[in-house]
């Protein structure tokens, strides 16, 4: 496929860029070359190396570890500190996710992603990486000192019995705050016990708590609850108890079964179907197999929902809808919006693909990907209100008491940022506010990529929904779990170029130039205010 001349030029170019980066360590902007683009952070450390369309960084037959060995030193790291965590098949290739370790213990969120083409050659490498150089990992506190605390904390948060949650054995890990702040790592890591909790039914939700491995103090608490909005009500009808998982024998409507007399049941059924069809048709991704759950005496994976539910702590009727890792729970009327259902199910997809942590910038991108795939589903499913006036609105089919909650074409309509430097960028400490507000930057990028337009000095030709969807899907599968907008700044253009190389979705180099303008217009290369 490549000419000999092409190969020679390619390797020459790789070397030239490497020298340039070494000679100019303060460079923050991508260095463009004919065949390869190298990205660095504000401290001059390399964060991504991406081949041009039709080119590869290194030929091979699928040994991602060999690829990493050849390139790790460009990132200032040793390949022996990485272990393969996950291999994901993509249209036209594979994404291999490596977890970074120090002294044999994982550095939370520190990952390197290698993207290979379908012959196993390397297309790109990028990472959110730690400078941790610890020689040993000896905790002062034992696992037994923190065991049970996370289970109690999440039970209290959800107002359910601790027995309704399952806690995994505490695991040692390094916590590098720079990984989550999106700033260059100084290697200042803290040894922690990471304790994960999962719900055993549709009641409650899980999460993860990091405890300092010496003092035992809580370092970080990450709740896995995803909610679309909040409201307080004063009525009181039916509550979901910890035994209220939706089993087939109790279902009002089951796969292929008769239409229900309850409108909310049919909405949930139809919109689960619409989202499933969207993922299957566009990405060959089986929603039920990947995010479905099983229940007691109902050992078949299903997308499960309880509609017209009330949940303790939310009031009744509950003015909300959420995904908790096992299924969805809707307050009365909340199953009526196809974009909201696509949004919530996409949280399940994110959990099983990029695994974006629901906190800080990775949480904002998690929220944005849910809005993006929820709205992409809405715009193509022929269901609900699809009129031009509500294009890119989130929640236009929600009950009038809630109504539209966000705009992806103009996030500022709801005081959400449309670019990283926006005065609407939220810097406060409320995590729910942070992720639901700062998702605006990703949402604006998705709108610009699809419909185009002039924004922030860039005039963009829209790629349309089908092409843009392939780029965002590849990003969903190749982002690290701690991704920042700065990582999207490299991953969106790299995804486009890999798709051109793979000949997928009809994408062209000219399209990728538009993607470059999208990330520039939304300022993903900038570090947000803290
Ligand atoms: Ca629709
Ligand atoms: Ca919508
Ligand atoms: Zn959400």
XYZ file of C-alpha atoms and ligand atoms in Angstrom:
533
model
C 0.000 0.000 0.000
C 2.845 2.428 0.792
C 5.617 3.215 -1.655
C 9.215 2.888 -0.493
C 9.557 6.629 -0.846
C 6.607 7.100 1.486
C 8.271 4.950 4.136
C 11.537 6.870 3.982
C 9.783 10.211 4.233
C 7.714 9.014 7.130
C 10.606 7.969 9.335
C 12.580 11.078 8.457
C 9.654 13.172 9.519
C 9.217 11.341 12.850
C 12.838 12.020 13.742
C 12.614 15.650 12.709
C 9.624 16.276 14.953
C 11.254 14.497 17.884
C 14.307 16.722 17.586
C 12.128 19.803 17.330
C 10.278 18.920 20.531
C 13.504 18.253 22.404
C 14.947 21.586 21.285
C 11.826 23.507 22.214
C 10.560 22.023 25.474
C 8.138 24.870 26.249
C 6.126 24.337 23.070
C 2.443 23.791 23.870
C 0.995 23.707 20.378
C 0.947 20.732 18.048
C 3.924 20.487 15.709
C 2.647 19.837 12.238
C 4.664 17.600 9.962
C 3.849 15.949 6.670
C 3.435 12.506 8.168
C 3.163 12.872 11.919
C 1.883 15.337 14.490
C 3.361 15.468 17.978
C 1.465 17.142 20.825
C 3.066 18.344 24.064
C 1.724 19.714 27.333
C 2.627 23.107 28.792
C 5.687 21.563 30.479
C 6.948 20.256 27.135
C 6.172 16.596 27.821
C 4.879 14.691 24.803
C 1.206 13.699 25.214
C 0.337 12.362 21.755
C 1.949 11.238 18.501
C -0.425 10.865 15.555
C 0.203 9.609 12.015
C -1.218 11.473 9.026
C -4.070 9.841 7.060
C -2.789 6.857 5.085
C 0.427 6.734 7.129
C 1.485 4.672 10.124
C 3.887 5.426 12.970
C 5.278 1.901 12.971
C 4.469 -1.201 10.965
C 3.617 -4.328 12.904
C 1.284 -7.270 13.265
C -0.707 -6.239 16.296
C 1.865 -6.403 19.113
C 0.877 -3.161 20.852
C 3.475 -3.685 23.580
C 6.226 -3.703 20.945
C 4.804 -0.466 19.536
C 4.809 1.060 23.010
C 8.406 -0.084 23.624
C 9.466 1.723 20.455
C 7.809 4.984 21.489
C 7.648 5.114 25.323
C 10.878 7.104 25.629
C 9.399 9.846 23.430
C 6.929 10.312 26.285
C 9.785 10.279 28.806
C 8.622 6.910 30.162
C 9.661 3.266 30.322
C 7.379 0.721 28.627
C 7.890 -1.749 31.485
C 5.674 0.446 33.673
C 2.629 -0.261 31.494
C 0.283 -3.232 31.431
C -2.461 -3.894 28.885
C -5.796 -3.156 30.519
C -8.245 -3.528 27.641
C -8.272 -4.263 23.919
C -11.230 -2.838 22.007
C -12.131 -3.749 18.431
C -12.925 -0.663 16.364
C -14.091 -0.324 12.786
C -10.807 -0.640 10.863
C -8.578 -1.580 13.769
C -8.033 -1.855 17.500
C -7.543 0.412 20.508
C -5.203 -0.961 23.164
C -5.424 0.699 26.566
C -2.338 0.496 28.785
C -2.480 1.234 32.509
C 0.552 3.020 33.960
C 2.047 1.616 37.147
C 4.670 2.682 39.686
C 6.270 0.013 41.870
C 3.718 -2.451 40.482
C 0.739 -0.376 41.673
C -1.553 1.413 39.172
C -1.547 5.210 38.944
C -5.268 6.011 38.826
C -6.371 7.406 35.459
C -2.822 7.316 34.056
C -3.229 5.509 30.769
C -1.713 5.294 27.307
C -3.882 4.418 24.303
C -2.357 2.813 21.219
C -4.550 2.858 18.123
C -3.711 0.172 15.558
C -5.027 -0.283 12.035
C -6.531 -3.598 10.941
C -3.139 -4.991 9.943
C -1.741 -4.241 13.406
C 0.393 -1.226 12.502
C 0.479 1.755 14.847
C -1.574 4.858 13.945
C -1.320 6.897 17.120
C -0.294 6.883 20.752
C -1.665 9.273 23.335
C -1.900 9.341 27.068
C -2.728 11.124 30.262
C 0.456 10.165 32.049
C 2.061 10.509 35.449
C 5.674 11.337 36.267
C 5.391 9.071 39.334
C 8.710 7.365 40.048
C 7.974 5.559 43.326
C 10.284 2.632 44.102
C 7.996 0.882 46.556
C 4.357 0.938 47.629
C 4.096 0.088 51.326
C 0.903 1.325 53.027
C 0.794 2.434 56.662
C -2.835 1.311 57.016
C -4.026 -2.215 56.266
C -6.900 -3.034 53.892
C -8.914 -4.050 56.949
C -8.676 -0.493 58.314
C -10.795 0.881 55.453
C -12.934 -2.152 54.563
C -16.689 -1.462 54.761
C -16.402 2.333 54.958
C -17.232 2.939 51.283
C -20.245 0.628 51.411
C -21.584 2.553 54.415
C -20.932 5.912 52.752
C -22.814 5.077 49.546
C -25.658 3.419 51.466
C -26.048 6.623 53.486
C -25.909 8.743 50.316
C -28.705 6.711 48.653
C -30.646 6.226 51.916
C -30.716 2.433 51.514
C -29.486 -0.518 53.571
C -25.755 -1.248 53.267
C -26.684 -4.844 52.350
C -28.136 -3.523 49.051
C -24.578 -2.654 47.989
C -21.585 -4.871 47.343
C -18.056 -3.741 48.198
C -14.961 -5.049 46.413
C -11.705 -5.760 48.253
C -9.629 -2.557 48.803
C -6.871 -2.146 46.196
C -3.666 -0.135 46.517
C -3.250 2.648 43.961
C -1.415 5.911 43.402
C -3.378 9.156 43.235
C -1.717 11.848 41.112
C -3.852 15.018 41.373
C -2.308 16.435 38.178
C -3.901 13.609 36.151
C -7.341 14.860 37.182
C -6.536 18.574 37.101
C -5.339 18.406 33.492
C -1.993 19.941 34.465
C 1.463 18.445 33.775
C 2.299 15.736 36.300
C 5.093 16.539 38.736
C 5.099 12.962 39.986
C 3.700 14.029 43.358
C 1.624 10.939 44.046
C -0.171 9.749 47.139
C -0.581 6.057 47.994
C -4.274 5.271 48.516
C -6.618 2.387 49.132
C -9.216 2.400 46.342
C -12.527 0.828 47.371
C -15.266 0.220 44.788
C -18.941 -0.345 45.552
C -21.636 -1.685 43.183
C -25.429 -1.778 43.582
C -27.015 -5.251 43.598
C -30.404 -4.038 42.315
C -31.958 -0.964 40.719
C -32.013 0.736 44.116
C -29.125 2.996 45.021
C -25.849 3.381 43.191
C -22.194 2.591 43.655
C -18.976 4.478 43.374
C -15.400 4.567 44.520
C -13.668 6.097 47.518
C -9.935 6.679 47.829
C -8.522 6.519 51.354
C -5.021 7.769 52.168
C -2.945 4.622 52.759
C -1.181 6.221 55.746
C -3.756 8.405 57.533
C -6.872 6.542 56.357
C -8.470 9.913 55.498
C -10.853 10.144 52.549
C -8.983 11.608 49.558
C -11.716 11.450 46.917
C -15.268 10.125 46.651
C -16.642 9.359 43.193
C -20.352 8.631 42.996
C -21.564 6.590 40.016
C -25.012 8.103 40.155
C -25.983 9.882 36.939
C -28.917 12.200 36.945
C -30.293 14.449 34.304
C -31.690 17.175 36.555
C -32.933 17.819 40.082
C -36.205 19.044 41.506
C -38.030 18.749 44.842
C -41.644 17.691 45.035
C -44.160 17.397 47.846
C -46.530 14.575 46.698
C -46.269 10.984 47.920
C -47.381 7.933 45.887
C -45.208 4.850 45.207
C -41.607 4.364 46.262
C -39.048 1.981 44.757
C -37.672 -0.206 47.546
C -34.407 -2.121 47.521
C -36.268 -5.234 46.231
C -37.873 -3.403 43.275
C -35.662 -4.590 40.432
C -37.671 -4.940 37.190
C -37.841 -8.699 36.620
C -39.466 -10.223 33.536
C -42.279 -11.783 35.599
C -43.241 -8.348 36.943
C -42.801 -6.417 33.703
C -45.692 -4.435 32.225
C -44.127 -4.828 28.827
C -41.414 -7.265 27.783
C -39.513 -7.813 24.519
C -42.030 -8.540 21.778
C -44.909 -8.345 24.267
C -48.197 -6.481 24.111
C -48.365 -2.699 24.265
C -49.107 -1.423 27.759
C -51.976 0.858 28.745
C -49.430 3.034 30.591
C -47.882 5.623 28.252
C -44.592 5.803 30.198
C -44.083 2.019 29.815
C -44.389 2.299 26.039
C -42.156 5.376 25.854
C -39.381 3.568 27.737
C -39.813 0.453 25.583
C -39.798 2.389 22.291
C -36.925 4.710 23.192
C -34.769 1.871 24.557
C -35.389 0.344 21.131
C -34.452 3.570 19.329
C -31.158 3.908 21.213
C -30.336 0.214 20.676
C -30.992 0.575 16.960
C -28.823 3.694 16.806
C -25.786 2.009 18.406
C -26.263 -1.214 16.420
C -26.729 0.499 13.060
C -23.967 3.081 13.362
C -21.325 1.218 15.362
C -22.321 -2.464 15.422
C -22.525 -2.109 19.213
C -25.017 -4.366 20.993
C -26.469 -2.310 23.830
C -28.216 -5.207 25.562
C -25.148 -7.469 25.494
C -22.831 -4.709 26.667
C -24.827 -2.773 29.240
C -27.820 -5.022 29.951
C -28.169 -6.553 33.412
C -29.483 -9.815 34.827
C -31.820 -10.239 37.792
C -32.701 -12.899 40.333
C -34.550 -15.719 38.539
C -34.266 -13.711 35.314
C -30.788 -14.610 34.157
C -31.059 -12.942 30.735
C -29.347 -9.646 29.970
C -31.983 -6.984 29.504
C -32.174 -3.188 29.407
C -34.258 -2.674 32.517
C -36.292 0.300 33.649
C -38.761 1.249 36.308
C -41.080 4.073 35.208
C -43.290 6.296 37.347
C -40.971 5.555 40.242
C -40.334 7.416 43.449
C -36.973 7.124 45.176
C -36.220 8.148 48.738
C -34.501 11.506 48.838
C -35.985 12.722 45.536
C -39.541 13.416 46.600
C -42.613 11.851 45.040
C -43.505 12.184 42.218
C -39.789 12.161 41.440
C -38.847 14.869 38.912
C -35.836 13.006 37.626
C -34.371 10.078 35.707
C -31.094 8.261 36.263
C -28.888 5.334 35.287
C -27.220 3.491 38.161
C -25.199 0.818 36.375
C -28.009 -1.793 36.544
C -30.827 0.013 34.805
C -32.850 3.185 34.610
C -35.311 4.723 37.006
C -37.755 7.387 35.798
C -40.043 9.723 37.663
C -43.557 10.047 36.151
C -43.359 11.636 32.679
C -39.572 11.368 32.426
C -39.571 8.447 29.983
C -41.163 10.662 27.312
C -37.931 12.114 25.878
C -35.845 10.097 23.389
C -32.754 12.288 23.891
C -32.895 11.865 27.674
C -33.165 8.074 27.362
C -30.309 8.032 24.833
C -28.344 10.213 27.254
C -28.877 7.888 30.215
C -28.175 4.656 28.303
C -25.027 6.274 26.910
C -23.758 6.611 30.489
C -23.833 2.813 30.527
C -21.898 2.733 27.253
C -19.292 5.167 28.616
C -18.909 3.001 31.720
C -18.048 0.035 29.469
C -15.828 1.857 26.923
C -13.758 4.940 27.867
C -14.784 4.531 31.518
C -14.617 8.327 31.951
C -14.574 9.153 35.661
C -17.656 11.135 36.706
C -15.702 14.024 38.172
C -13.763 17.095 36.964
C -13.126 17.414 33.202
C -13.510 13.674 32.547
C -16.965 13.946 34.152
C -17.865 16.905 31.932
C -16.808 14.909 28.853
C -18.776 11.909 30.180
C -21.855 14.164 30.376
C -21.144 15.617 26.945
C -20.837 12.185 25.304
C -24.229 11.304 26.794
C -25.756 14.479 25.368
C -24.039 13.842 22.017
C -25.145 10.238 21.515
C -28.544 10.992 23.069
C -29.140 13.853 20.632
C -27.646 11.956 17.663
C -30.213 9.228 18.417
C -32.999 11.789 18.806
C -32.135 13.513 15.508
C -32.220 10.268 13.522
C -34.967 8.143 15.139
C -38.068 9.775 13.642
C -39.692 9.716 17.107
C -40.858 12.566 19.335
C -40.520 16.243 18.440
C -37.909 16.454 15.655
C -38.838 19.911 14.350
C -36.050 22.276 13.258
C -36.754 24.655 16.135
C -35.673 22.098 18.762
C -32.662 20.680 16.881
C -29.785 20.385 19.437
C -32.082 21.034 22.410
C -31.844 18.499 25.250
C -35.158 17.522 26.809
C -37.686 19.140 24.455
C -39.975 16.138 25.034
C -39.709 16.247 28.844
C -42.786 17.312 30.840
C -43.474 21.044 30.460
C -42.668 21.517 34.157
C -39.014 20.751 33.285
C -38.751 21.461 29.548
C -35.496 21.983 27.677
C -32.482 21.751 30.013
C -29.504 22.394 27.698
C -28.718 23.634 24.198
C -25.865 21.997 22.313
C -25.852 24.565 19.480
C -25.732 27.474 21.926
C -24.895 26.264 25.443
C -24.782 29.886 26.657
C -28.602 29.998 26.388
C -28.517 28.031 29.641
C -25.378 29.731 31.021
C -23.168 26.782 29.994
C -19.762 27.412 28.336
C -19.382 27.031 24.553
C -15.568 27.280 24.673
C -12.915 26.649 27.320
C -12.275 30.365 28.015
C -16.004 31.137 28.364
C -16.986 33.134 31.444
C -19.614 30.416 31.987
C -16.887 27.784 32.664
C -17.763 26.496 36.140
C -14.911 26.466 38.667
C -16.892 25.679 41.816
C -16.757 22.543 43.946
C -20.253 21.123 43.257
C -19.449 18.058 41.126
C -22.937 17.756 39.630
C -22.838 21.409 38.560
C -19.287 21.032 37.237
C -20.016 18.080 34.944
C -23.454 19.277 33.734
C -22.266 22.848 32.996
C -18.800 22.236 31.552
C -20.185 19.576 29.192
C -21.183 22.601 27.090
C -17.755 22.763 25.419
C -17.993 19.201 24.076
C -21.622 19.761 23.095
C -20.749 22.872 21.094
C -17.949 20.932 19.371
C -20.386 18.174 18.359
C -22.858 20.734 16.980
C -20.125 22.517 14.984
C -18.757 19.233 13.653
C -22.192 18.179 12.373
C -23.806 21.429 11.207
C -20.756 23.683 10.781
C -20.886 27.463 11.079
C -18.676 30.373 12.027
C -17.659 30.460 15.668
C -14.793 32.072 17.569
C -12.904 33.030 14.395
C -13.263 29.637 12.681
C -15.538 28.930 9.722
C -16.376 25.238 9.705
C -18.018 23.133 7.024
C -20.269 20.610 8.767
C -19.549 16.893 8.290
C -23.138 15.804 8.872
C -24.387 13.395 11.536
C -23.095 10.105 10.100
C -19.454 11.143 9.712
C -19.340 13.037 13.006
C -20.840 10.042 14.828
C -17.938 7.823 13.719
C -15.419 10.348 15.061
C -17.142 10.675 18.441
C -17.549 6.884 18.697
C -13.854 6.385 18.098
C -13.137 9.038 20.736
C -15.461 7.208 23.158
C -13.332 4.082 22.635
C -9.918 5.738 22.747
C -10.136 8.348 25.520
C -8.407 7.592 28.808
C -10.707 7.365 31.836
C -9.232 10.640 33.135
C -9.505 12.523 29.834
C -9.506 16.311 29.732
C -10.611 18.622 26.918
C -6.921 18.857 26.111
C -6.968 15.120 25.402
C -10.032 15.534 23.161
C -7.998 18.197 21.351
C -5.711 15.381 20.181
C -8.164 12.471 20.118
C -10.846 14.023 17.883
C -8.393 14.949 15.079
C -6.532 11.632 15.537
C -9.820 9.707 15.354
C -10.714 11.438 12.108
C -7.331 10.628 10.588
C -7.486 6.975 11.659
C -10.935 6.674 10.059
C -9.605 8.171 6.816
C -6.777 5.638 6.896
C -9.230 2.797 7.539
C -11.585 4.022 4.814
C -14.535 4.172 7.214
C -17.597 6.400 7.010
C -16.467 8.208 3.861
C -14.252 10.542 5.891
C -11.604 12.549 4.034
C -8.526 14.579 4.968
C -10.575 17.693 4.192
C -13.070 16.593 6.870
C -10.205 16.262 9.369
C -9.179 19.854 8.629
C -12.705 20.844 9.724
C -12.276 18.774 12.909
C -9.027 20.655 13.602
C -11.037 23.887 13.349
C -13.737 22.543 15.679
C -11.270 21.809 18.497
C -9.583 25.175 17.906
C -12.893 27.109 17.919
C -13.954 25.489 21.198
C -10.415 26.077 22.561
C -9.752 22.501 23.654
C -6.026 23.288 23.449
C -6.383 25.712 26.369
C -6.257 24.817 30.059
C -9.543 25.835 31.726
C -9.748 28.191 34.671
C -9.472 26.297 37.956
Ca -36.353 12.276 17.869
Ca -33.361 16.773 21.590
Zn -25.929 12.485 32.559
